[in-house]
Amino acid sequence: MCTNKKYTLSDEIVDYINECLVKEHPESYLIAILHKVQGIYGFLSEIHLDEVAHLLQVPTANVYGVATFYHYFRLKPRGQFAISVCMGTACFVKGADSVLTSFKSELGIDMGETTSDGLFSLEGTRCIGVCALAPVVTINDRVYSNVVSQQVSQILNEIKAAERV
Amino acid sequence: MKYINAVIDGLSVSVEEGKTIMEAADSIGSHVPRLCFHPVLSTEGACRICVVDVEGYNNHLPACATKLQDGMIITTNSPSLRETRRDLVELLLDNHPKNCLTCERDGNCELQNLSYKLGVRERLFEGWRKEFKFDDSNVSVLRDAEKCILCKRCVRVCSEIQGVHNLSQMYRGVKTVVSPAFMAPMDESVCIKCGQCINVCPTAAFIERDETDKVWNAINDPNKFVVVQTAPAIRSAIGEGWDMPYSTSWTGKTVAALRRLGFDAVFDTDFTADLTIMEESHELMERLKSGENLPMITSCSPGWINFVEHFYPELLPNVSTCKSPMQMLSTLAKTYYAEKTHRDPKDIYVVAVMPCVAKKFEAKRPEHYSPNGYPYTDAVITTRELIWMIKAYGIDFVKLHEDEFDVPLGTSSGAGDIFGATGGVMEAALRTAYEKITGESIENLTFTEVRAVEGLREATIDIKGTLVNVAVANGLNNAKIILEKVKSGEKQFHLIEIMACPGGCVNGGGQPIPHVNKFIYPLDKDLVKKRQQALYSIDEAKTLRKSHENPAILELYKEFLEAPGSHIAHELLHTTYSEKSPKGIK
């Protein structure tokens, strides 16, 4: 298949969309396709969404409507370090919102955003099930427990320092 | 046909199966308040203003989206229903700018009208208000998302009628916003600038770019010779601005009003509609002879041109190279007319009154600038903008006498008048082509087979043994059907007329929006028919009904253009097209 020349999407995805096209109601596979794209690239870029629209022949505005409707889909690349602040009930009552505020002001970004150097991205998450350690923050695979807002700059500095080495 | 029997507000009703509660209630004069509903578009059920009570149901039901069932006992009015409706409108108002007095739709806004009717006299809720940047990137259509109430009429018209699918709802909950893909500015989207979103919007979330200030300034500039031209469709609808009867044309009064506004010369786009027919029929005969680039597709509608450039660039060679009548007139005003009256074209300012917002974009296309760097058309105003100007000037349109267009760019045949109705260009072209091909005078001038309120018509015209396959489409979803047939080769057409707007120019994106209290919605088939009828009546009343018999056209060729398709005609009256991005999805 020579489609890879025309598209920046991987052959795997292009092939999958072509499989969908011969099925009944191909447009109903849109969400499944977007999951695959995000699975491979980590987020949904405008160029990829546009290519999905053209390959699947679903209007680009509709594809973007779906991509923005579901919280699961990311429209911006994740940072090298993905910070998730648990906003579950236990974490929240123990001050997760002030922890989140500290991350926002320290990084200068809002929830769902990534710092311009691509190092950090920030999001709030639902309960991750370790309420005994509340408030909990995860950064990639590492879990930080009993976090208070005063710790935030120290956590970030440690990561930055480690990166510089 | 099965009939459904029910009781609404104590009255028995019997309507055909499949009708909604709203339709049944309308039939007995119970007009349930409504907002997102539009009779020509699909049912959305987004606003919930039209809620009613049905015995046996615990919740209010939306009348627009609930089918009438046998034995239903319905109440359209109760204190609880009225309170619910009023609360819903109050919540919409809370999230809406408070600048009604300076809003383009002041006095003709469905939200404002509903708020008044439902008795909202104070604003009780103060909460979070959405904030969006005003999108004025586009030459034709401006978007004010803060005024949007999320009824999705624009989304529906853009997809269901125009097949453009430029708009969709983005994000969710309180952050929901209607926008082109990627929240892109309108100018960087697949918008074809037809302006039907403006026509169906209940508020002013979509409006045209107002160019009246430019026009006032030109009129008041003593160094400018200001020429105005009016499209055929204006005369069929301008009277609506003063509640004058439908199905009537107001040509003479329009000319009188324009003259009183201070325009130096008042010309008729109908004149160049006749000229378009001369050039287009010549082009068609050449293509029939060579067999190349058939079918030929008309090029008058700038919304259609934008559509073909974004969506069907592979068919661009099939589009007639003729400029639109507006551009032909503007070009002639700054060449032929300038020469004839010994004026410097730079001192001539051409204003076009159009039923269309895409014309504003067309006028600014680089193809429509003179080699000396000035645009042929300086400003385009819509029928709506002209109505404001006339009212602002203090002219009582109703009392005006009938005036005549100036010569020579104001003489037209009836064939030019019908350009404003779908099928009109085709009919005008057939009148001329028939006589050119056969060399005989045509007896029956009306080609009813190409007249249509519905969106699509195909016909085979027998021109003394020469069979010409024609098609007429209005509304771009209908055009797609024909274009796909052309691409697949399923049917061999010779000539296709495409108008972007449903019903043709009479229902263009710049036409008057009927007052909210009339319950007549733009796109209403009956309204379209009445405006079309106004144009057909002008044609029928004229003795001059064929473009190629227009004496002013014949003189123009003799004095200036030589012959249809001549070198100079090509230079001045023809244009080029190019593929545009982003590419649309068919």
JSON list of N, CA and C in Angstrom, two decimals, chain B residues 499-525:
[
{"chain": "B", "resi": 499, "resn": "MET", "atom": "N", "xyz": [-26.69, 26.86, -8.09]},
{"chain": "B", "resi": 499, "resn": "MET", "atom": "CA", "xyz": [-26.77, 28.01, -7.21]},
{"chain": "B", "resi": 499, "resn": "MET", "atom": "C", "xyz": [-26.56, 27.49, -5.79]},
{"chain": "B", "resi": 500, "resn": "ALA", "atom": "N", "xyz": [-25.69, 28.17, -5.04]},
{"chain": "B", "resi": 500, "resn": "ALA", "atom": "CA", "xyz": [-25.37, 27.67, -3.71]},
{"chain": "B", "resi": 500, "resn": "ALA", "atom": "C", "xyz": [-26.59, 27.68, -2.80]},
{"chain": "B", "resi": 501, "resn": "CYS", "atom": "N", "xyz": [-27.41, 28.71, -2.90]},
{"chain": "B", "resi": 501, "resn": "CYS", "atom": "CA", "xyz": [-28.47, 28.86, -1.92]},
{"chain": "B", "resi": 501, "resn": "CYS", "atom": "C", "xyz": [-29.76, 28.17, -2.35]},
{"chain": "B", "resi": 502, "resn": "PRO", "atom": "N", "xyz": [-30.46, 27.54, -1.41]},
{"chain": "B", "resi": 502, "resn": "PRO", "atom": "CA", "xyz": [-31.69, 26.85, -1.75]},
{"chain": "B", "resi": 502, "resn": "PRO", "atom": "C", "xyz": [-32.73, 27.82, -2.33]},
{"chain": "B", "resi": 503, "resn": "GLY", "atom": "N", "xyz": [-33.19, 27.56, -3.53]},
{"chain": "B", "resi": 503, "resn": "GLY", "atom": "CA", "xyz": [-34.16, 28.44, -4.17]},
{"chain": "B", "resi": 503, "resn": "GLY", "atom": "C", "xyz": [-33.49, 29.46, -5.08]},
{"chain": "B", "resi": 504, "resn": "GLY", "atom": "N", "xyz": [-32.17, 29.53, -5.02]},
{"chain": "B", "resi": 504, "resn": "GLY", "atom": "CA", "xyz": [-31.45, 30.51, -5.83]},
{"chain": "B", "resi": 504, "resn": "GLY", "atom": "C", "xyz": [-31.19, 31.78, -5.06]},
{"chain": "B", "resi": 505, "resn": "CYS", "atom": "N", "xyz": [-30.79, 32.84, -5.80]},
{"chain": "B", "resi": 505, "resn": "CYS", "atom": "CA", "xyz": [-30.38, 34.10, -5.15]},
{"chain": "B", "resi": 505, "resn": "CYS", "atom": "C", "xyz": [-31.50, 34.73, -4.33]},
{"chain": "B", "resi": 506, "resn": "VAL", "atom": "N", "xyz": [-32.77, 34.50, -4.71]},
{"chain": "B", "resi": 506, "resn": "VAL", "atom": "CA", "xyz": [-33.88, 35.10, -3.96]},
{"chain": "B", "resi": 506, "resn": "VAL", "atom": "C", "xyz": [-33.82, 34.71, -2.48]},
{"chain": "B", "resi": 507, "resn": "ASN", "atom": "N", "xyz": [-33.18, 33.59, -2.21]},
{"chain": "B", "resi": 507, "resn": "ASN", "atom": "CA", "xyz": [-33.05, 33.12, -0.83]},
{"chain": "B", "resi": 507, "resn": "ASN", "atom": "C", "xyz": [-31.60, 33.19, -0.37]},
{"chain": "B", "resi": 508, "resn": "GLY", "atom": "N", "xyz": [-30.87, 34.14, -0.91]},
{"chain": "B", "resi": 508, "resn": "GLY", "atom": "CA", "xyz": [-29.45, 34.27, -0.59]},
{"chain": "B", "resi": 508, "resn": "GLY", "atom": "C", "xyz": [-29.20, 34.66, 0.86]},
{"chain": "B", "resi": 509, "resn": "GLY", "atom": "N", "xyz": [-27.94, 34.55, 1.25]},
{"chain": "B", "resi": 509, "resn": "GLY", "atom": "CA", "xyz": [-27.56, 34.82, 2.64]},
{"chain": "B", "resi": 509, "resn": "GLY", "atom": "C", "xyz": [-27.61, 36.29, 3.02]},
{"chain": "B", "resi": 510, "resn": "GLY", "atom": "N", "xyz": [-27.93, 37.17, 2.06]},
{"chain": "B", "resi": 510, "resn": "GLY", "atom": "CA", "xyz": [-28.00, 38.59, 2.38]},
{"chain": "B", "resi": 510, "resn": "GLY", "atom": "C", "xyz": [-29.41, 39.15, 2.28]},
{"chain": "B", "resi": 511, "resn": "GLN", "atom": "N", "xyz": [-30.38, 38.27, 2.12]},
{"chain": "B", "resi": 511, "resn": "GLN", "atom": "CA", "xyz": [-31.76, 38.71, 1.94]},
{"chain": "B", "resi": 511, "resn": "GLN", "atom": "C", "xyz": [-32.42, 39.05, 3.29]},
{"chain": "B", "resi": 512, "resn": "PRO", "atom": "N", "xyz": [-33.51, 39.83, 3.25]},
{"chain": "B", "resi": 512, "resn": "PRO", "atom": "CA", "xyz": [-34.17, 40.21, 4.51]},
{"chain": "B", "resi": 512, "resn": "PRO", "atom": "C", "xyz": [-34.58, 38.96, 5.30]},
{"chain": "B", "resi": 513, "resn": "ILE", "atom": "N", "xyz": [-34.45, 39.06, 6.61]},
{"chain": "B", "resi": 513, "resn": "ILE", "atom": "CA", "xyz": [-34.90, 37.98, 7.48]},
{"chain": "B", "resi": 513, "resn": "ILE", "atom": "C", "xyz": [-36.31, 38.36, 7.96]},
{"chain": "B", "resi": 514, "resn": "PRO", "atom": "N", "xyz": [-37.33, 37.56, 7.61]},
{"chain": "B", "resi": 514, "resn": "PRO", "atom": "CA", "xyz": [-38.69, 37.92, 7.98]},
{"chain": "B", "resi": 514, "resn": "PRO", "atom": "C", "xyz": [-38.80, 38.19, 9.48]},
{"chain": "B", "resi": 515, "resn": "HIS", "atom": "N", "xyz": [-39.67, 39.12, 9.85]},
{"chain": "B", "resi": 515, "resn": "HIS", "atom": "CA", "xyz": [-39.79, 39.47, 11.26]},
{"chain": "B", "resi": 515, "resn": "HIS", "atom": "C", "xyz": [-40.23, 38.27, 12.07]},
{"chain": "B", "resi": 516, "resn": "VAL", "atom": "N", "xyz": [-39.65, 38.14, 13.27]},
{"chain": "B", "resi": 516, "resn": "VAL", "atom": "CA", "xyz": [-39.92, 36.96, 14.12]},
{"chain": "B", "resi": 516, "resn": "VAL", "atom": "C", "xyz": [-41.40, 36.72, 14.35]},
{"chain": "B", "resi": 517, "resn": "ASN", "atom": "N", "xyz": [-42.18, 37.80, 14.43]},
{"chain": "B", "resi": 517, "resn": "ASN", "atom": "CA", "xyz": [-43.60, 37.61, 14.72]},
{"chain": "B", "resi": 517, "resn": "ASN", "atom": "C", "xyz": [-44.38, 37.01, 13.57]},
{"chain": "B", "resi": 518, "resn": "LYS", "atom": "N", "xyz": [-43.75, 36.96, 12.38]},
{"chain": "B", "resi": 518, "resn": "LYS", "atom": "CA", "xyz": [-44.46, 36.41, 11.22]},
{"chain": "B", "resi": 518, "resn": "LYS", "atom": "C", "xyz": [-44.41, 34.88, 11.21]},
{"chain": "B", "resi": 519, "resn": "PHE", "atom": "N", "xyz": [-43.50, 34.30, 11.97]},
{"chain": "B", "resi": 519, "resn": "PHE", "atom": "CA", "xyz": [-43.29, 32.85, 11.96]},
{"chain": "B", "resi": 519, "resn": "PHE", "atom": "C", "xyz": [-42.99, 32.33, 10.57]},
{"chain": "B", "resi": 520, "resn": "ILE", "atom": "N", "xyz": [-42.37, 33.17, 9.74]},
{"chain": "B", "resi": 520, "resn": "ILE", "atom": "CA", "xyz": [-41.88, 32.72, 8.44]},
{"chain": "B", "resi": 520, "resn": "ILE", "atom": "C", "xyz": [-40.36, 32.66, 8.57]},
{"chain": "B", "resi": 521, "resn": "TYR", "atom": "N", "xyz": [-39.81, 31.50, 8.31]},
{"chain": "B", "resi": 521, "resn": "TYR", "atom": "CA", "xyz": [-38.37, 31.35, 8.48]},
{"chain": "B", "resi": 521, "resn": "TYR", "atom": "C", "xyz": [-37.69, 31.45, 7.12]},
{"chain": "B", "resi": 522, "resn": "PRO", "atom": "N", "xyz": [-36.49, 32.06, 7.07]},
{"chain": "B", "resi": 522, "resn": "PRO", "atom": "CA", "xyz": [-35.74, 32.00, 5.82]},
{"chain": "B", "resi": 522, "resn": "PRO", "atom": "C", "xyz": [-35.58, 30.53, 5.43]},
{"chain": "B", "resi": 523, "resn": "LEU", "atom": "N", "xyz": [-35.57, 30.23, 4.19]},
{"chain": "B", "resi": 523, "resn": "LEU", "atom": "CA", "xyz": [-35.55, 28.87, 3.62]},
{"chain": "B", "resi": 523, "resn": "LEU", "atom": "C", "xyz": [-36.97, 28.34, 3.43]},
{"chain": "B", "resi": 524, "resn": "ASP", "atom": "N", "xyz": [-37.96, 29.01, 4.02]},
{"chain": "B", "resi": 524, "resn": "ASP", "atom": "CA", "xyz": [-39.35, 28.59, 3.87]},
{"chain": "B", "resi": 524, "resn": "ASP", "atom": "C", "xyz": [-39.68, 28.52, 2.37]},
{"chain": "B", "resi": 525, "resn": "LYS", "atom": "N", "xyz": [-40.18, 27.36, 1.94]},
{"chain": "B", "resi": 525, "resn": "LYS", "atom": "CA", "xyz": [-40.40, 27.14, 0.51]},
{"chain": "B", "resi": 525, "resn": "LYS", "atom": "C", "xyz": [-41.41, 28.12, -0.06]}
]
